[in-house]
Amino acid sequence: MAFVLGLVLGLFVGLGLVVGFVKSENARSKRRADLAATIAAFARMTVEDSRKLLPPQYYPSWVVFSQRQKLTWLNQHLTKIWPYVNEAASDLIKASVEPVLEQYRPIILSSLKFSRFTLGTVAPQFTGISIIEDGGTDGITMEMEMQWDGNQSIILDIKTRLGVALPVQVKNLGFTGVFRLIFKPLVDEFPCFGAVCFSLRQKKKLDFTLKVIGGDISAIPGLYSALEGTIRDAVEDSITWPVRKVIPIIPGDYSDLELKPVGILEVKLVQAKELTNKDVIGKSDPYAELYIRPLRDRMKTSKIINNDLNPVWNEHFEFVVEDESTQHLVVKVYDDEGLQASELIGCAQIRLSELQPGKVKDVWLKLVKDLEVIRDNKNRGQVHLELLYCPFGMENGFTNPFASDFRMTSLESVLKNRANGTEATESEQAVTQKRKEVIIRGVLSVTVISAEDLPATDLVGKSDPYVVLTMKKSGMKNKTRVVNECLNPIWNQTFDFVVEDGLHDMLIVEVWDHDTFGKDYMGRCILTLTRVILEGEYKESFELDGAKSGRLNLHLKWMPQPIYRDT
């Protein structure tokens, strides 16, 4: 009996222990689930939610919740430490800018340097701050928008060629721009980054006036404009992106952070069309100015085409590229006014990041009044460019025809100074070494296939179109047969042209309407030969310029016949 009672009691006790253990585990599991839900809720909590839970007076002074509060906190602390920043920054800027001033010193001056440089007692104000997501993990990039109307004390000590010394004061300096700070590389050692780079990423406004202390700067003709241009060039060439100043924090080699040329941009300025007429009598005399960095020794200027609103330049330029991800090519078209200042017709720009390395990009850019204005509906004309970006060390088998292992005689004068005032890197030196020259000579085969949707020019609503093909440099011409009463003619005729300088010649294709007692112009397309030289052959449909409608279908093929000359 005792055995049976003990057995039953043991079963109940064991069962109770099992039930208790299960309930305990369930309770622990529920607590863990509740804790996870609470943590997740905190993670989703916004700033406004936190303010409802805890009033602002219970937060430390350094905790901020909004962009405005962040900037307020930053500006307050910058004002406190500005006297120390002023002393250090003044010395740094003076040491950096003064050699650049000497580099761009006007020819009318024998010396140009600072006799006094302080940033004043008024600290700049930051109006925006952002972290740039570049996909990299080896550094942090921060951009800070700054506005500054300070009381700087900047005096330039200049001496003219005649021996006259003049102290020139830079007054009323107003600045608005965006500074970029790069903390790189990230390391385990405090302060967690090896060096900091700073640069003026964007210069939105830079205004100042110049005054001779105790005199009148206008007494020397041309001095004001020369000094103003020198100062702006110095700012552009010393601290404006992609130039960057590297300050080592932890000892190490940071040469990879310094400014270096990364490639060459080949630009062919082809033509412009429908330019705004700036002249009262006659037509504008347009020319173009092109640059990546707005430095006088890096800006390229085309020839002037007199009395033409649809100029054809066909000029080649090249530019050193230092940061293809952020730099732009800028084109400004002016009307030449002789002895007077040229008048801007319009400007345009294209991001280099839009270009595929080693591939020719043919673009028409709409001209606008100001690159900073987003909307400009007025028609100021268009400019036609052919672009080819060639990075240094490109290993995909592509050969730059303008500056490869050969050199063209027609480009010799341009290529002699390929670094454009920049110290040559090993890559540049390898490209600019003296070697054989080559003339890109060959046979261009053009098949005029057909046209579509041509405009009607005859009274009966039809046209009698034919095509005239002209090589611009040699003047060689060919023309197709006339297709009577047709707006979608088919020719399928092939013509061959012997071309002596393929990279600098152009094919002009014009469509005309044949009449018994004359002819009517219907439109044209102008083609460079760069693409066909690189690709060998291609087939394309081209819009007709100067026509209300119409497209021309062509097939181009290139058969090279290079000529080598020993140098």
mmCIF file of N, CA, C and O in Angstrom, residues 287-340:
data_model
loop_
_atom_site.group_PDB
_atom_site.id
_atom_site.type_symbol
_atom_site.label_atom_id
_atom_site.label_comp_id
_atom_site.label_asym_id
_atom_site.label_seq_id
_atom_site.Cartn_x
_atom_site.Cartn_y
_atom_site.Cartn_z
ATOM 1 N N TYR A 287 31.502 83.322 -81.499
ATOM 2 C CA TYR A 287 32.637 82.461 -81.170
ATOM 3 C C TYR A 287 32.309 81.777 -79.849
ATOM 4 O O TYR A 287 31.392 82.199 -79.117
ATOM 5 N N ALA A 288 33.017 80.717 -79.535
ATOM 6 C CA ALA A 288 32.719 79.927 -78.336
ATOM 7 C C ALA A 288 33.921 79.900 -77.395
ATOM 8 O O ALA A 288 35.073 79.933 -77.835
ATOM 9 N N GLU A 289 33.614 79.827 -76.118
ATOM 10 C CA GLU A 289 34.623 79.677 -75.072
ATOM 11 C C GLU A 289 34.289 78.403 -74.310
ATOM 12 O O GLU A 289 33.148 78.218 -73.885
ATOM 13 N N LEU A 290 35.271 77.521 -74.136
ATOM 14 C CA LEU A 290 35.045 76.227 -73.500
ATOM 15 C C LEU A 290 36.024 76.054 -72.349
ATOM 16 O O LEU A 290 37.192 76.460 -72.442
ATOM 17 N N TYR A 291 35.556 75.419 -71.266
ATOM 18 C CA TYR A 291 36.441 75.139 -70.143
ATOM 19 C C TYR A 291 35.825 74.090 -69.228
ATOM 20 O O TYR A 291 34.598 73.883 -69.214
ATOM 21 N N ILE A 292 36.703 73.425 -68.479
ATOM 22 C CA ILE A 292 36.273 72.583 -67.364
ATOM 23 C C ILE A 292 36.496 73.335 -66.059
ATOM 24 O O ILE A 292 35.623 73.395 -65.208
ATOM 25 N N ARG A 293 37.689 73.915 -65.923
ATOM 26 C CA ARG A 293 37.961 74.803 -64.799
ATOM 27 C C ARG A 293 38.148 76.202 -65.362
ATOM 28 O O ARG A 293 38.919 76.403 -66.295
ATOM 29 N N PRO A 294 37.458 77.202 -64.805
ATOM 30 C CA PRO A 294 37.491 78.558 -65.383
ATOM 31 C C PRO A 294 38.773 79.313 -65.058
ATOM 32 O O PRO A 294 38.757 80.377 -64.441
ATOM 33 N N LEU A 295 39.908 78.745 -65.479
ATOM 34 C CA LEU A 295 41.199 79.406 -65.348
ATOM 35 C C LEU A 295 41.630 79.896 -66.721
ATOM 36 O O LEU A 295 41.463 79.199 -67.719
ATOM 37 N N ARG A 296 42.210 81.086 -66.754
ATOM 38 C CA ARG A 296 42.511 81.707 -68.045
ATOM 39 C C ARG A 296 43.414 80.840 -68.922
ATOM 40 O O ARG A 296 43.249 80.790 -70.130
ATOM 41 N N ASP A 297 44.385 80.144 -68.293
ATOM 42 C CA ASP A 297 45.299 79.343 -69.103
ATOM 43 C C ASP A 297 44.736 77.977 -69.453
ATOM 44 O O ASP A 297 45.398 77.188 -70.128
ATOM 45 N N ARG A 298 43.510 77.684 -68.995
ATOM 46 C CA ARG A 298 42.879 76.404 -69.327
ATOM 47 C C ARG A 298 41.622 76.579 -70.173
ATOM 48 O O ARG A 298 40.992 75.598 -70.555
ATOM 49 N N MET A 299 41.247 77.813 -70.428
ATOM 50 C CA MET A 299 40.059 78.071 -71.232
ATOM 51 C C MET A 299 40.436 78.120 -72.708
ATOM 52 O O MET A 299 41.476 78.660 -73.079
ATOM 53 N N LYS A 300 39.589 77.541 -73.549
ATOM 54 C CA LYS A 300 39.829 77.481 -74.985
ATOM 55 C C LYS A 300 38.819 78.363 -75.709
ATOM 56 O O LYS A 300 37.644 78.411 -75.330
ATOM 57 N N THR A 301 39.295 79.019 -76.750
ATOM 58 C CA THR A 301 38.437 79.932 -77.507
ATOM 59 C C THR A 301 38.478 79.562 -78.988
ATOM 60 O O THR A 301 39.559 79.349 -79.553
ATOM 61 N N SER A 302 37.317 79.502 -79.600
ATOM 62 C CA SER A 302 37.220 79.151 -81.020
ATOM 63 C C SER A 302 37.463 80.383 -81.881
ATOM 64 O O SER A 302 37.546 81.516 -81.394
ATOM 65 N N LYS A 303 37.526 80.168 -83.174
ATOM 66 C CA LYS A 303 37.628 81.288 -84.107
ATOM 67 C C LYS A 303 36.263 81.962 -84.230
ATOM 68 O O LYS A 303 35.222 81.390 -83.895
ATOM 69 N N ILE A 304 36.280 83.193 -84.714
ATOM 70 C CA ILE A 304 35.053 83.976 -84.894
ATOM 71 C C ILE A 304 34.489 83.707 -86.290
ATOM 72 O O ILE A 304 35.219 83.752 -87.284
ATOM 73 N N ILE A 305 33.197 83.406 -86.346
ATOM 74 C CA ILE A 305 32.497 83.230 -87.622
ATOM 75 C C ILE A 305 31.652 84.479 -87.843
ATOM 76 O O ILE A 305 30.694 84.732 -87.111
ATOM 77 N N ASN A 306 32.011 85.276 -88.821
ATOM 78 C CA ASN A 306 31.347 86.558 -89.026
ATOM 79 C C ASN A 306 29.968 86.408 -89.673
ATOM 80 O O ASN A 306 29.781 85.601 -90.587
ATOM 81 N N ASN A 307 29.037 87.192 -89.142
ATOM 82 C CA ASN A 307 27.724 87.375 -89.757
ATOM 83 C C ASN A 307 27.014 86.048 -90.040
ATOM 84 O O ASN A 307 26.581 85.768 -91.142
ATOM 85 N N ASP A 308 26.897 85.212 -88.982
ATOM 86 C CA ASP A 308 26.316 83.877 -89.177
ATOM 87 C C ASP A 308 25.649 83.421 -87.880
ATOM 88 O O ASP A 308 26.280 83.402 -86.825
ATOM 89 N N LEU A 309 24.376 83.077 -87.971
ATOM 90 C CA LEU A 309 23.642 82.565 -86.805
ATOM 91 C C LEU A 309 23.632 81.039 -86.775
ATOM 92 O O LEU A 309 23.065 80.448 -85.850
ATOM 93 N N ASN A 310 24.230 80.424 -87.777
ATOM 94 C CA ASN A 310 24.364 78.968 -87.824
ATOM 95 C C ASN A 310 25.827 78.611 -88.144
ATOM 96 O O ASN A 310 26.116 77.984 -89.167
ATOM 97 N N PRO A 311 26.747 79.017 -87.263
ATOM 98 C CA PRO A 311 28.171 78.865 -87.580
ATOM 99 C C PRO A 311 28.624 77.409 -87.535
ATOM 100 O O PRO A 311 28.119 76.601 -86.761
ATOM 101 N N VAL A 312 29.611 77.092 -88.369
ATOM 102 C CA VAL A 312 30.268 75.784 -88.364
ATOM 103 C C VAL A 312 31.734 76.025 -88.020
ATOM 104 O O VAL A 312 32.459 76.673 -88.789
ATOM 105 N N TRP A 313 32.177 75.510 -86.865
ATOM 106 C CA TRP A 313 33.554 75.724 -86.415
ATOM 107 C C TRP A 313 34.463 74.542 -86.792
ATOM 108 O O TRP A 313 35.541 74.725 -87.292
ATOM 109 N N ASN A 314 34.049 73.353 -86.453
ATOM 110 C CA ASN A 314 34.853 72.148 -86.676
ATOM 111 C C ASN A 314 36.255 72.311 -86.060
ATOM 112 O O ASN A 314 37.275 72.135 -86.716
ATOM 113 N N GLU A 315 36.302 72.635 -84.760
ATOM 114 C CA GLU A 315 37.568 72.833 -84.061
ATOM 115 C C GLU A 315 37.704 71.804 -82.939
ATOM 116 O O GLU A 315 36.713 71.433 -82.297
ATOM 117 N N HIS A 316 38.939 71.396 -82.713
ATOM 118 C CA HIS A 316 39.225 70.372 -81.711
ATOM 119 C C HIS A 316 39.984 70.977 -80.536
ATOM 120 O O HIS A 316 40.922 71.763 -80.713
ATOM 121 N N PHE A 317 39.565 70.607 -79.306
ATOM 122 C CA PHE A 317 40.234 71.049 -78.089
ATOM 123 C C PHE A 317 40.370 69.847 -77.153
ATOM 124 O O PHE A 317 39.617 68.876 -77.265
ATOM 125 N N GLU A 318 41.292 69.954 -76.227
ATOM 126 C CA GLU A 318 41.423 68.903 -75.226
ATOM 127 C C GLU A 318 41.612 69.530 -73.853
ATOM 128 O O GLU A 318 42.168 70.625 -73.708
ATOM 129 N N PHE A 319 41.129 68.828 -72.833
ATOM 130 C CA PHE A 319 41.143 69.335 -71.471
ATOM 131 C C PHE A 319 41.615 68.241 -70.520
ATOM 132 O O PHE A 319 41.285 67.062 -70.706
ATOM 133 N N VAL A 320 42.346 68.659 -69.502
ATOM 134 C CA VAL A 320 42.745 67.740 -68.445
ATOM 135 C C VAL A 320 41.563 67.544 -67.501
ATOM 136 O O VAL A 320 40.941 68.517 -67.058
ATOM 137 N N VAL A 321 41.246 66.295 -67.194
ATOM 138 C CA VAL A 321 40.161 65.958 -66.262
ATOM 139 C C VAL A 321 40.771 65.504 -64.951
ATOM 140 O O VAL A 321 41.691 64.691 -64.930
ATOM 141 N N GLU A 322 40.250 66.050 -63.841
ATOM 142 C CA GLU A 322 40.788 65.726 -62.527
ATOM 143 C C GLU A 322 39.779 65.019 -61.633
ATOM 144 O O GLU A 322 40.151 64.405 -60.646
ATOM 145 N N ASP A 323 38.504 65.117 -61.961
ATOM 146 C CA ASP A 323 37.477 64.401 -61.211
ATOM 147 C C ASP A 323 36.244 64.264 -62.106
ATOM 148 O O ASP A 323 35.388 65.151 -62.135
ATOM 149 N N GLU A 324 36.170 63.164 -62.838
ATOM 150 C CA GLU A 324 35.082 63.001 -63.806
ATOM 151 C C GLU A 324 33.719 62.872 -63.150
ATOM 152 O O GLU A 324 32.683 63.065 -63.793
ATOM 153 N N SER A 325 33.670 62.557 -61.851
ATOM 154 C CA SER A 325 32.385 62.371 -61.178
ATOM 155 C C SER A 325 31.691 63.692 -60.860
ATOM 156 O O SER A 325 30.469 63.728 -60.698
ATOM 157 N N THR A 326 32.443 64.796 -60.759
ATOM 158 C CA THR A 326 31.830 66.075 -60.376
ATOM 159 C C THR A 326 32.059 67.192 -61.384
ATOM 160 O O THR A 326 31.323 68.187 -61.361
ATOM 161 N N GLN A 327 33.041 67.080 -62.265
ATOM 162 C CA GLN A 327 33.352 68.192 -63.151
ATOM 163 C C GLN A 327 32.402 68.267 -64.348
ATOM 164 O O GLN A 327 31.789 67.269 -64.734
ATOM 165 N N HIS A 328 32.300 69.472 -64.903
ATOM 166 C CA HIS A 328 31.461 69.742 -66.067
ATOM 167 C C HIS A 328 32.305 70.348 -67.176
ATOM 168 O O HIS A 328 33.312 71.008 -66.917
ATOM 169 N N LEU A 329 31.863 70.160 -68.402
ATOM 170 C CA LEU A 329 32.374 70.943 -69.513
ATOM 171 C C LEU A 329 31.386 72.076 -69.759
ATOM 172 O O LEU A 329 30.188 71.837 -69.929
ATOM 173 N N VAL A 330 31.885 73.305 -69.749
ATOM 174 C CA VAL A 330 31.037 74.480 -69.940
ATOM 175 C C VAL A 330 31.353 75.101 -71.296
ATOM 176 O O VAL A 330 32.515 75.231 -71.678
ATOM 177 N N VAL A 331 30.306 75.471 -72.027
ATOM 178 C CA VAL A 331 30.434 76.135 -73.326
ATOM 179 C C VAL A 331 29.665 77.442 -73.264
ATOM 180 O O VAL A 331 28.484 77.455 -72.902
ATOM 181 N N LYS A 332 30.346 78.530 -73.601
ATOM 182 C CA LYS A 332 29.696 79.834 -73.660
ATOM 183 C C LYS A 332 29.883 80.398 -75.074
ATOM 184 O O LYS A 332 31.009 80.447 -75.571
ATOM 185 N N VAL A 333 28.787 80.816 -75.675
ATOM 186 C CA VAL A 333 28.818 81.373 -77.027
ATOM 187 C C VAL A 333 28.613 82.881 -76.925
ATOM 188 O O VAL A 333 27.653 83.348 -76.296
ATOM 189 N N TYR A 334 29.542 83.642 -77.527
ATOM 190 C CA TYR A 334 29.515 85.102 -77.472
ATOM 191 C C TYR A 334 29.358 85.680 -78.869
ATOM 192 O O TYR A 334 29.694 85.040 -79.876
ATOM 193 N N ASP A 335 28.890 86.926 -78.892
ATOM 194 C CA ASP A 335 28.882 87.720 -80.120
ATOM 195 C C ASP A 335 30.042 88.693 -80.037
ATOM 196 O O ASP A 335 30.119 89.522 -79.117
ATOM 197 N N ASP A 336 30.980 88.588 -80.965
ATOM 198 C CA ASP A 336 32.145 89.468 -80.966
ATOM 199 C C ASP A 336 31.731 90.885 -81.342
ATOM 200 O O ASP A 336 31.054 91.105 -82.353
ATOM 201 N N GLU A 337 32.146 91.852 -80.515
ATOM 202 C CA GLU A 337 31.782 93.252 -80.749
ATOM 203 C C GLU A 337 32.999 94.112 -81.080
ATOM 204 O O GLU A 337 32.999 95.316 -80.836
ATOM 205 N N GLY A 338 34.059 93.495 -81.557
ATOM 206 C CA GLY A 338 35.240 94.268 -81.926
ATOM 207 C C GLY A 338 35.972 94.800 -80.709
ATOM 208 O O GLY A 338 36.383 94.038 -79.824
ATOM 209 N N LEU A 339 36.115 96.117 -80.626
ATOM 210 C CA LEU A 339 36.831 96.739 -79.520
ATOM 211 C C LEU A 339 36.019 96.737 -78.236
ATOM 212 O O LEU A 339 36.569 96.901 -77.143
ATOM 213 N N GLN A 340 34.726 96.591 -78.346
ATOM 214 C CA GLN A 340 33.876 96.555 -77.161
ATOM 215 C C GLN A 340 33.832 95.142 -76.588
ATOM 216 O O GLN A 340 34.261 94.175 -77.216
#
